[in-house]
Coordinates of N, CA and C in Angstrom, one line a residue:
Chain B
A1 N 0.3 -0.6 -0.1 CA 0.4 -0.2 -0.5 C 0.8 1.1 0.1
Q2 N 0.2 2.7 -0.3 CA 1.4 3.8 -0.8 C -0.3 4.5 -0.2
S3 N 0.7 5.9 0.2 CA -0.1 7.0 0.6 C 1.1 8.3 0.7
V4 N 0.4 9.1 0.2 CA 1.3 10.6 0.0 C 0.6 11.5 0.9
T5 N 1.6 12.7 1.3 CA 0.6 14.3 1.5 C 1.5 14.8 1.0
Q6 N 1.0 16.0 1.1 CA 1.8 17.2 0.6 C 0.9 18.2 1.8
L7 N 1.8 18.8 2.4 CA 1.6 19.7 3.1 C 1.9 21.5 2.6
G8 N 0.8 21.4 3.1 CA 0.1 23.3 2.8 C -0.6 23.1 1.2
S9 N -1.6 22.9 1.6 CA -2.9 23.3 0.7 C -3.0 24.2 0.0
H10 N -1.7 24.9 -0.4 CA -1.3 27.3 -0.6 C -0.5 27.5 -0.4
V11 N 0.4 27.9 -1.3 CA 1.4 28.6 -1.0 C 1.6 29.3 -1.9
S12 N 2.1 31.2 -1.6 CA 2.4 32.3 -2.0 C 3.7 32.6 -1.9
V13 N 4.1 33.0 -3.0 CA 5.5 33.4 -3.5 C 5.7 35.0 -3.7
S14 N 6.0 35.1 -4.3 CA 6.7 36.7 -4.7 C 7.9 36.1 -6.0
E15 N 7.5 36.6 -6.9 CA 8.1 37.1 -8.2 C 9.8 36.8 -7.7
G16 N 10.3 36.0 -8.8 CA 11.9 35.9 -7.9 C 11.9 35.1 -7.3
A17 N 11.5 34.5 -6.1 CA 12.1 34.0 -5.2 C 11.4 32.5 -4.9
L18 N 12.3 31.7 -3.9 CA 12.5 30.5 -4.5 C 11.0 29.6 -3.9
V19 N 10.8 28.8 -4.9 CA 9.3 28.0 -4.5 C 10.0 26.1 -4.6
L20 N 9.6 25.6 -2.6 CA 9.4 25.1 -2.3 C 7.9 24.1 -2.1
L21 N 7.7 23.3 -2.6 CA 6.6 22.1 -2.3 C 6.6 21.4 -1.8
R22 N 6.0 21.1 -0.6 CA 6.6 19.4 0.2 C 5.7 18.6 -0.5
C23 N 6.1 16.8 0.1 CA 5.9 15.5 -0.5 C 6.4 15.2 0.1
N24 N 5.7 14.7 1.6 CA 5.8 13.3 2.0 C 5.5 11.8 1.6
Y25 N 5.8 10.6 1.5 CA 4.9 9.3 0.9 C 5.7 8.6 2.0
S26 N 4.3 7.4 2.3 CA 5.3 6.6 2.6 C 4.4 5.1 1.4
S27 N 5.4 3.9 1.3 CA 5.0 3.3 0.5 C 6.0 1.9 1.2
S28 N 5.6 0.2 0.6 CA 5.5 -1.1 1.5 C 7.0 -1.7 0.6
V29 N 6.9 -1.0 -0.3 CA 8.2 -1.3 -1.6 C 9.1 -0.1 -2.2
P30 N 10.2 0.2 -2.7 CA 10.2 1.1 -3.2 C 9.8 1.4 -4.0
P31 N 9.6 2.8 -3.8 CA 8.2 3.7 -4.8 C 8.9 4.3 -6.1
Y32 N 8.2 4.5 -7.3 CA 8.2 5.8 -8.3 C 7.5 6.3 -7.3
L33 N 7.8 8.1 -8.0 CA 7.4 8.8 -7.6 C 6.6 9.8 -8.4
F34 N 6.3 11.4 -8.4 CA 6.3 11.3 -9.6 C 5.5 13.1 -9.0
W35 N 5.1 14.4 -10.0 CA 4.9 15.8 -9.8 C 4.6 16.2 -11.1
Y36 N 3.1 16.5 -11.1 CA 1.9 16.9 -11.8 C 2.1 18.1 -11.5
V37 N 1.9 19.1 -12.4 CA 1.0 20.7 -12.3 C -0.5 20.8 -13.6
Q38 N -0.9 21.0 -12.9 CA -2.3 21.3 -13.5 C -2.5 23.4 -13.5
Y39 N -2.9 23.5 -14.8 CA -2.7 24.4 -15.2 C -4.6 25.4 -15.0
P40 N -5.2 26.1 -15.3 CA -7.1 25.8 -14.7 C -7.1 25.4 -15.4
N41 N -8.2 25.0 -15.2 CA -9.1 23.6 -16.7 C -8.5 23.4 -17.4
Q42 N -7.5 22.4 -17.2 CA -6.6 21.6 -17.9 C -6.6 20.3 -17.0
G43 N -5.4 20.1 -17.6 CA -6.3 17.9 -17.3 C -4.4 18.4 -16.5
L44 N -4.2 17.5 -16.0 CA -2.8 17.0 -14.9 C -1.6 16.5 -16.2
Q45 N -0.6 17.4 -16.1 CA 0.5 17.7 -17.1 C 2.1 16.7 -16.0
L46 N 2.7 16.0 -16.7 CA 4.2 15.6 -15.6 C 4.8 16.5 -15.9
L47 N 5.3 16.8 -14.7 CA 6.2 18.1 -14.3 C 7.7 17.1 -14.4
L48 N 7.8 16.3 -12.9 CA 8.8 15.3 -13.7 C 9.0 13.3 -12.2
K49 N 9.8 13.1 -12.4 CA 10.1 11.5 -11.9 C 11.3 11.4 -11.1
Y50 N 10.7 10.6 -10.5 CA 12.0 9.3 -10.0 C 11.5 8.4 -9.7
T51 N 12.2 6.9 -10.6 CA 11.8 5.9 -10.5 C 12.5 4.9 -9.8
T52 N 13.8 5.7 -10.5 CA 15.7 4.9 -10.0 C 16.7 6.1 -10.4
G53 N 17.6 5.8 -10.0 CA 18.8 6.2 -10.1 C 19.4 7.7 -9.3
A54 N 19.8 8.7 -10.2 CA 20.9 9.6 -9.2 C 19.2 10.5 -8.8
T55 N 18.7 10.8 -7.7 CA 18.1 11.4 -6.7 C 17.7 12.4 -6.3
L56 N 18.7 13.3 -7.5 CA 18.6 14.2 -7.5 C 17.4 15.3 -9.4
V57 N 16.6 15.0 -9.4 CA 16.0 15.3 -10.6 C 15.4 16.4 -11.2
K58 N 15.1 16.2 -12.2 CA 15.4 17.8 -13.1 C 14.1 17.4 -14.1
G59 N 13.1 18.3 -14.0 CA 11.9 18.6 -15.1 C 12.1 19.8 -15.7
I60 N 10.8 19.9 -16.5 CA 10.4 20.9 -17.5 C 10.4 22.1 -16.7
N61 N 10.4 23.1 -17.0 CA 10.3 24.6 -16.6 C 11.5 25.0 -15.4
G62 N 12.3 24.1 -15.7 CA 13.2 24.5 -14.2 C 13.5 24.0 -13.0
F63 N 11.7 23.3 -12.9 CA 11.9 22.3 -11.5 C 12.2 21.4 -10.8
E64 N 13.0 20.9 -10.0 CA 13.1 19.1 -9.3 C 13.2 19.3 -8.3
A65 N 13.7 17.9 -8.0 CA 12.7 17.3 -6.7 C 14.0 17.1 -6.7
E66 N 13.7 15.8 -4.4 CA 14.9 15.0 -4.9 C 14.2 14.3 -3.7
F67 N 14.3 13.1 -4.4 CA 14.0 12.2 -3.5 C 14.9 11.5 -2.4
K68 N 14.2 11.7 -0.9 CA 15.3 11.3 0.6 C 14.8 10.3 1.0
K69 N 15.1 9.4 1.2 CA 14.8 7.8 1.4 C 14.6 7.8 2.9
S70 N 15.3 8.7 3.1 CA 15.7 8.7 5.2 C 14.7 9.2 5.8
E71 N 14.3 10.7 4.7 CA 13.2 11.8 5.4 C 11.6 10.9 4.3
T72 N 11.8 10.4 3.7 CA 10.6 9.7 2.8 C 9.6 10.5 2.3
S73 N 10.7 11.5 1.9 CA 10.2 13.0 1.1 C 10.7 13.2 -0.4
F74 N 9.7 13.8 -0.9 CA 9.9 14.4 -2.3 C 9.8 16.2 -3.3
H75 N 10.6 16.8 -2.2 CA 9.9 18.1 -1.8 C 10.6 18.5 -3.6
L76 N 9.5 19.4 -4.1 CA 9.6 19.9 -5.3 C 10.2 21.4 -5.0
T77 N 11.1 22.1 -5.6 CA 11.5 23.4 -5.4 C 11.9 24.4 -6.6
K78 N 12.0 25.2 -7.0 CA 12.4 26.2 -8.1 C 13.0 27.3 -7.8
P79 N 14.6 27.6 -8.1 CA 14.9 28.6 -7.8 C 14.3 30.2 -7.2
S80 N 14.7 30.4 -8.5 CA 13.0 31.8 -8.8 C 11.5 31.5 -9.2
A81 N 10.7 31.9 -9.0 CA 9.4 31.9 -9.4 C 8.8 32.7 -10.5
H82 N 8.5 32.2 -11.2 CA 7.5 32.9 -12.8 C 6.5 32.5 -12.3
M83 N 6.0 33.7 -12.9 CA 4.7 34.2 -12.6 C 3.7 33.1 -13.5
S84 N 3.9 32.9 -14.4 CA 3.2 31.8 -15.2 C 3.7 30.4 -14.3
D85 N 4.5 29.9 -13.5 CA 4.6 29.1 -12.3 C 3.2 28.6 -11.7
A86 N 2.3 29.6 -11.1 CA 1.4 29.2 -10.8 C -0.6 28.6 -10.9
A87 N -0.5 27.5 -10.3 CA -1.1 26.2 -10.8 C -1.2 26.1 -9.0
E88 N -2.0 25.1 -9.6 CA -1.7 23.6 -8.7 C -0.6 22.1 -8.9
Y89 N 0.1 21.9 -7.8 CA 0.6 20.4 -8.4 C 0.0 20.0 -7.5
F90 N 0.4 18.8 -7.8 CA 0.2 17.3 -7.4 C 1.2 16.4 -6.8
C91 N 1.4 15.7 -5.7 CA 2.3 14.5 -5.9 C 1.8 13.5 -5.7
A92 N 2.5 12.4 -6.5 CA 1.9 11.5 -6.9 C 3.1 10.2 -6.4
V93 N 3.3 9.4 -5.8 CA 3.3 7.8 -5.2 C 3.2 6.6 -6.3
S94 N 4.4 5.4 -6.2 CA 3.2 4.4 -7.3 C 4.0 3.4 -6.6
L95 N 3.5 2.2 -6.6 CA 4.5 0.7 -6.1 C 5.8 0.9 -7.2
G96 N 6.7 0.7 -6.5 CA 7.8 0.4 -7.7 C 8.0 -0.9 -8.1
N97 N 9.3 -1.4 -8.4 CA 9.5 -2.7 -9.1 C 8.9 -3.8 -8.1
A98 N 8.7 -4.5 -7.1 CA 8.3 -5.1 -6.4 C 6.0 -5.1 -5.9
G99 N 6.4 -4.0 -6.8 CA 4.8 -3.9 -6.2 C 3.5 -4.9 -7.1
G100 N 4.5 -6.1 -7.2 CA 3.1 -7.0 -8.7 C 1.6 -6.4 -8.3
T101 N 0.2 -6.5 -8.4 CA -0.4 -6.3 -9.8 C -0.6 -5.3 -9.6
S102 N -0.1 -4.1 -8.5 CA 0.0 -2.7 -8.5 C 0.8 -2.3 -9.1
Y103 N 1.7 -2.8 -9.9 CA 3.4 -1.9 -10.0 C 2.6 -0.6 -11.3
G104 N 3.4 0.9 -10.7 CA 3.3 1.6 -11.1 C 2.0 2.0 -11.0
K105 N 0.5 1.7 -10.3 CA -0.7 2.5 -10.4 C -0.3 3.5 -9.1
L106 N -0.9 4.9 -9.3 CA -0.7 5.8 -8.6 C -1.9 6.3 -7.6
T107 N -1.5 6.7 -6.9 CA -2.1 7.5 -5.6 C -1.6 9.2 -5.5
F108 N -2.3 9.7 -5.8 CA -2.5 11.2 -5.5 C -2.6 12.1 -4.2
G109 N -1.5 12.8 -4.1 CA -1.7 14.2 -3.0 C -3.2 15.3 -3.2
Q110 N -3.2 15.4 -2.2 CA -4.2 16.6 -2.2 C -3.9 18.3 -2.9
G111 N -3.2 17.7 -3.4 CA -2.8 19.2 -4.2 C -2.2 20.6 -3.5
T112 N -1.3 21.5 -4.2 CA -1.1 22.2 -3.7 C -1.1 23.3 -4.6
I113 N -2.0 24.3 -4.5 CA -2.3 25.7 -5.0 C -1.1 26.7 -4.9
L114 N -0.4 26.7 -5.9 CA 0.9 27.8 -5.6 C 0.5 29.4 -6.3
T115 N 0.8 30.5 -5.4 CA 0.3 31.9 -6.1 C 1.2 32.4 -6.0
V116 N 1.3 33.5 -7.2 CA 3.0 34.0 -7.6 C 2.5 35.3 -7.5
H117 N 3.6 36.5 -6.8 CA 2.7 37.7 -6.8 C 3.8 38.3 -7.5
P118 N 3.8 39.6 -8.1 CA 4.8 40.4 -8.6 C 5.4 40.7 -7.9
Chain C
E1 N -4.3 12.4 -34.4 CA -3.7 14.1 -33.1 C -3.2 12.1 -32.3
T2 N -2.3 12.6 -30.8 CA -1.7 11.8 -29.9 C -2.1 12.6 -28.7
G3 N -1.9 11.3 -27.4 CA -1.9 11.7 -26.6 C -3.8 11.8 -25.4
V4 N -4.0 12.0 -25.1 CA -5.1 12.2 -24.5 C -6.7 13.1 -24.8
T5 N -7.6 13.3 -25.5 CA -8.0 13.6 -25.8 C -9.6 13.3 -25.6
Q6 N -10.1 14.0 -25.0 CA -11.7 14.6 -23.9 C -12.7 15.4 -24.9
T7 N -13.9 14.8 -24.9 CA -14.5 15.8 -25.7 C -15.8 15.6 -24.8
P8 N -17.4 16.5 -24.4 CA -17.1 18.2 -25.0 C -15.8 18.7 -24.0
R9 N -15.5 20.1 -23.6 CA -14.2 21.0 -23.2 C -15.9 21.5 -21.8
H10 N -16.7 21.3 -22.4 CA -17.9 22.2 -21.7 C -19.2 21.6 -21.8
L11 N -19.5 21.7 -20.1 CA -21.2 20.6 -20.7 C -22.1 21.7 -19.9
V12 N -23.1 21.9 -20.2 CA -24.2 22.5 -19.1 C -24.8 21.1 -19.3
M13 N -25.7 20.4 -18.2 CA -27.0 20.1 -19.0 C -28.0 20.7 -17.3
G14 N -29.1 19.6 -17.9 CA -30.5 20.0 -16.5 C -30.0 18.3 -16.4
M15 N -30.9 18.2 -14.8 CA -30.7 17.5 -14.0 C -31.7 16.6 -14.8
T16 N -32.6 16.1 -15.4 CA -33.0 15.3 -16.3 C -32.4 15.4 -17.2
N17 N -31.6 15.7 -17.9 CA -30.6 15.3 -19.1 C -29.8 14.0 -19.1
K18 N -30.1 13.5 -20.6 CA -28.9 12.2 -20.2 C -27.8 12.5 -21.4
K19 N -26.2 12.5 -21.0 CA -25.5 13.2 -21.5 C -24.4 12.3 -21.6
S20 N -23.1 12.1 -22.5 CA -22.3 10.6 -22.1 C -20.6 12.1 -22.8
L21 N -19.7 11.6 -21.8 CA -18.5 12.1 -22.0 C -17.4 11.6 -23.0
K22 N -16.7 12.1 -23.6 CA -16.0 11.5 -24.1 C -14.6 11.0 -24.0
C23 N -13.5 9.6 -24.5 CA -12.2 9.9 -23.8 C -11.5 9.0 -25.3
E24 N -10.4 9.4 -25.6 CA -10.2 8.1 -26.7 C -8.3 9.4 -26.6
Q25 N -7.8 7.4 -26.4 CA -5.7 7.3 -26.0 C -6.0 7.0 -27.9
H26 N -4.4 8.4 -28.1 CA -4.0 6.8 -29.1 C -2.3 6.9 -28.8
L27 N -2.0 6.3 -27.8 CA -0.9 6.3 -27.3 C -0.4 4.9 -27.3
G28 N -1.8 3.6 -27.3 CA -1.0 2.1 -27.3 C -1.6 1.8 -26.2
H29 N -2.2 2.8 -24.7 CA -2.0 2.3 -23.8 C -3.2 1.3 -23.1
N30 N -3.3 0.1 -22.3 CA -3.8 -0.6 -22.5 C -5.0 -0.3 -21.1
A31 N -5.7 1.2 -20.4 CA -5.9 1.0 -19.0 C -6.4 2.2 -18.9
M32 N -7.3 2.6 -19.2 CA -8.0 4.2 -18.6 C -8.8 4.1 -17.6
Y33 N -9.0 6.0 -17.3 CA -9.1 6.2 -15.9 C -10.5 7.0 -16.2
W34 N -10.8 7.1 -15.1 CA -12.2 8.6 -14.6 C -11.6 9.1 -13.0
Y35 N -11.4 10.3 -13.1 CA -11.0 10.6 -12.3 C -12.8 12.3 -12.3
K36 N -12.6 12.2 -11.2 CA -14.1 13.4 -10.6 C -13.2 14.2 -10.0
Q37 N -12.4 15.4 -10.2 CA -12.0 16.6 -9.6 C -12.8 18.2 -9.0
S38 N -13.6 17.9 -7.9 CA -14.1 19.2 -7.5 C -13.5 20.1 -6.7
A39 N -14.2 21.7 -6.7 CA -13.1 22.6 -6.0 C -12.8 22.3 -4.7
K40 N -11.9 22.5 -4.8 CA -11.6 22.4 -3.0 C -11.7 20.7 -2.3
K41 N -12.1 19.8 -3.4 CA -12.0 18.0 -2.8 C -10.2 17.3 -3.9
P42 N -10.1 16.8 -3.0 CA -8.7 16.0 -3.4 C -8.6 15.3 -5.2
L43 N -8.1 14.8 -6.1 CA -8.8 14.2 -6.9 C -9.2 12.9 -6.8
E44 N -10.4 12.5 -6.6 CA -11.6 11.3 -7.6 C -11.3 10.4 -7.7
L45 N -10.9 8.7 -7.7 CA -11.4 7.6 -8.6 C -12.5 7.6 -8.5
M46 N -13.3 7.4 -10.0 CA -14.0 7.2 -10.5 C -14.2 5.2 -10.6
F47 N -13.4 5.0 -11.4 CA -13.5 3.5 -12.8 C -11.9 3.8 -13.2
V48 N -11.7 2.6 -13.3 CA -10.7 1.7 -14.1 C -10.2 1.1 -15.0
Y49 N -10.6 0.8 -15.8 CA -10.8 -0.4 -16.6 C -9.3 -0.2 -17.6
S50 N -8.6 -1.5 -17.4 CA -7.7 -2.5 -17.8 C -7.9 -3.3 -19.2
L51 N -7.4 -3.8 -19.5 CA -7.9 -4.5 -20.9 C -9.1 -4.6 -21.5
E52 N -10.0 -3.9 -21.1 CA -11.4 -3.6 -21.6 C -12.4 -4.1 -20.3
E53 N -11.4 -3.9 -19.7 CA -12.6 -5.0 -18.6 C -12.6 -3.3 -16.7
R54 N -13.8 -3.7 -16.6 CA -13.8 -2.7 -15.6 C -13.0 -4.0 -14.3
V55 N -11.8 -2.5 -13.6 CA -11.2 -3.6 -12.8 C -11.4 -3.2 -11.3
E56 N -12.3 -1.2 -11.3 CA -12.2 -0.8 -10.2 C -12.9 0.6 -9.8
N57 N -14.5 0.3 -9.2 CA -15.5 1.6 -9.0 C -15.4 2.1 -7.8
N58 N -15.0 3.5 -7.1 CA -14.6 3.2 -6.4 C -16.0 4.1 -5.3
S59 N -17.0 2.9 -5.7 CA -18.9 3.7 -4.9 C -19.2 4.7 -5.8
V60 N -19.3 4.6 -6.7 CA -19.6 5.4 -7.6 C -20.6 5.5 -7.9
P61 N -21.9 6.9 -7.9 CA -23.3 6.2 -7.9 C -24.2 5.5 -9.1
S62 N -24.5 5.0 -9.5 CA -25.0 4.7 -10.4 C -25.9 5.3 -11.7
R63 N -25.7 7.2 -11.5 CA -26.3 7.5 -12.2 C -25.4 7.7 -13.4
F64 N -23.9 8.1 -12.4 CA -22.5 7.5 -14.3 C -22.4 6.3 -14.0
S65 N -22.3 6.0 -15.8 CA -22.3 4.8 -15.9 C -21.6 4.9 -17.0
P66 N -20.3 4.3 -16.6 CA -18.6 3.8 -17.5 C -18.9 2.9 -18.3
E67 N -18.4 2.9 -20.0 CA -18.3 2.5 -20.8 C -17.2 2.5 -22.0
C68 N -16.6 0.9 -22.1 CA -14.8 1.3 -22.7 C -15.2 0.0 -23.4
P69 N -15.8 0.4 -25.3 CA -15.7 -0.5 -25.7 C -13.9 -1.0 -26.7
N70 N -13.0 -0.4 -26.3 CA -12.0 -0.9 -26.9 C -10.8 -0.4 -26.2
S71 N -9.6 -0.5 -26.4 CA -9.0 -0.2 -25.2 C -8.1 1.6 -25.6
S72 N -9.1 2.2 -26.7 CA -8.5 3.5 -27.1 C -9.5 4.1 -27.1
H73 N -11.1 3.9 -26.7 CA -11.7 4.9 -25.9 C -12.3 4.8 -24.3
L74 N -13.4 5.6 -24.4 CA -14.0 5.4 -22.9 C -15.0 6.4 -22.9
F75 N -15.8 5.9 -22.3 CA -17.7 7.3 -22.4 C -17.7 7.2 -20.7
L76 N -18.2 8.1 -20.6 CA -18.6 8.1 -19.4 C -20.4 8.9 -19.1
H77 N -21.1 7.9 -19.1 CA -23.2 7.9 -19.5 C -23.7 8.9 -18.3
L78 N -23.8 9.7 -18.4 CA -24.5 10.6 -17.7 C -26.2 10.6 -17.7
H79 N -26.6 10.9 -15.9 CA -28.3 10.5 -16.4 C -28.4 11.1 -15.5
T80 N -29.7 11.7 -15.4 CA -30.2 11.7 -13.3 C -29.4 12.4 -12.6
L81 N -28.3 13.5 -12.8 CA -27.6 14.5 -12.1 C -28.1 15.5 -10.8
Q82 N -27.1 16.1 -10.4 CA -28.0 16.3 -9.2 C -26.6 17.3 -9.3
P83 N -26.6 18.4 -8.6 CA -25.6 20.0 -8.2 C -24.5 19.1 -8.4
E84 N -24.2 18.7 -7.4 CA -23.3 18.3 -6.7 C -22.2 17.5 -7.2
D85 N -22.8 17.1 -8.8 CA -21.5 16.7 -9.4 C -21.1 16.8 -10.5
S86 N -21.4 18.4 -9.7 CA -20.4 19.6 -11.3 C -19.4 19.4 -10.6
A87 N -18.5 19.7 -11.3 CA -16.5 19.1 -11.5 C -15.8 18.9 -13.0
L88 N -14.7 18.7 -12.7 CA -14.0 18.8 -13.8 C -13.7 17.1 -14.0
Y89 N -14.5 16.5 -15.1 CA -13.9 15.2 -15.2 C -13.2 15.2 -15.8
L90 N -12.1 13.8 -15.4 CA -10.7 14.1 -16.5 C -10.6 12.4 -16.3
C91 N -10.0 12.2 -17.7 CA -10.0 10.8 -17.8 C -8.4 10.8 -17.9
A92 N -7.7 9.9 -17.8 CA -6.1 9.8 -17.8 C -5.7 8.3 -18.4
S93 N -4.9 7.7 -18.9 CA -4.3 6.5 -20.2 C -2.7 6.2 -19.7
S94 N -2.8 4.3 -19.6 CA -1.2 4.1 -19.1 C -1.2 2.9 -19.5
Q95 N -0.3 2.3 -19.6 CA 0.1 0.8 -19.7 C -0.5 -0.1 -18.5
D96 N -0.9 -1.1 -18.8 CA -1.8 -2.1 -17.8 C -1.3 -1.7 -16.2
L97 N -0.1 -2.4 -16.4 CA 0.9 -2.3 -15.2 C 2.0 -1.0 -16.0
P98 N 1.1 0.5 -14.9 CA 2.2 2.1 -15.3 C 3.2 1.8 -15.1
G99 N 4.3 0.7 -14.8 CA 5.6 1.1 -14.3 C 5.8 2.6 -13.6
P100 N 7.1 2.6 -14.4 CA 7.3 3.5 -14.1 C 7.8 5.5 -15.1
Y101 N 5.6 4.7 -16.0 CA 5.4 5.8 -16.5 C 5.0 6.7 -16.7
G102 N 4.0 5.6 -15.1 CA 3.4 7.4 -15.5 C 1.6 7.5 -15.2
Y103 N 1.0 8.3 -15.7 CA -0.3 8.4 -16.1 C -0.7 9.5 -17.8
T104 N -1.4 9.5 -18.6 CA -0.8 10.3 -19.2 C -2.9 11.0 -19.2
F105 N -2.9 12.6 -19.0 CA -4.3 12.9 -18.5 C -4.6 13.5 -20.4
G106 N -6.2 13.6 -20.0 CA -6.4 14.5 -20.9 C -6.9 15.5 -20.1
S107 N -7.4 17.4 -21.2 CA -8.2 18.0 -20.8 C -9.2 18.6 -20.0
G108 N -9.8 18.0 -19.8 CA -10.7 17.6 -18.6 C -11.8 17.8 -19.2
T109 N -13.2 17.7 -18.9 CA -15.0 18.1 -18.8 C -15.3 18.9 -17.8
R110 N -15.4 20.0 -18.7 CA -15.7 20.7 -17.2 C -17.6 20.8 -16.9
L111 N -17.5 20.0 -16.5 CA -19.3 19.3 -16.2 C -20.1 20.8 -15.1
T112 N -21.7 21.5 -15.4 CA -22.6 22.0 -15.1 C -23.1 21.4 -14.7
V113 N -24.0 20.8 -13.5 CA -25.5 20.4 -13.7 C -26.1 21.4 -12.4
V114 N -27.6 21.8 -14.2 CA -28.4 22.9 -13.3 C -29.6 22.9 -12.7

């Protein structure tokens, strides 16, 4: 079984400031971890993912996330926020290679709405 | 056309109407999903189809009726809906065992029940 918790349903930053969106997970086997972004009235778009290998992963639009097994975290960061980053962000977890028939089935967090002020 | 396509993008219907939402994917995937996204609520997984068979139905009211005629198409038939059913309905697709690839989402249908 797996679950994911996003800390903070709303995050507000100034343009040019650091963006930090928090995600913690639990998983019975080594997980796959994903961040999706959703712009208003759009579907979810994959931002980045961790499956195996390097724990720091880079995604689109300058975002990156670091898998920290000891902290069961996968926080999303961007050094400098842009107005176009305003959106809702979803963290998701799935069971990795040992997940059997649930291999890769996603469980989503509650979402974090990012607001960027000029 | 590639990706996951949902039609219509917007739908307004009365409580006594019958309508259908359509989802189509051209990615060669063999699992498809319906999600409901309401304001200030988490994503709700409604139905999962794998290899054209329904494998998951998360206590969804019978006024929502899914249909998956083949691995490329998924429908959600709607009848006698309630105002609280107004939401963004998202379709997604994946491989039967998605592995490290995640899901691909459509742009959604914004449904308003009046």
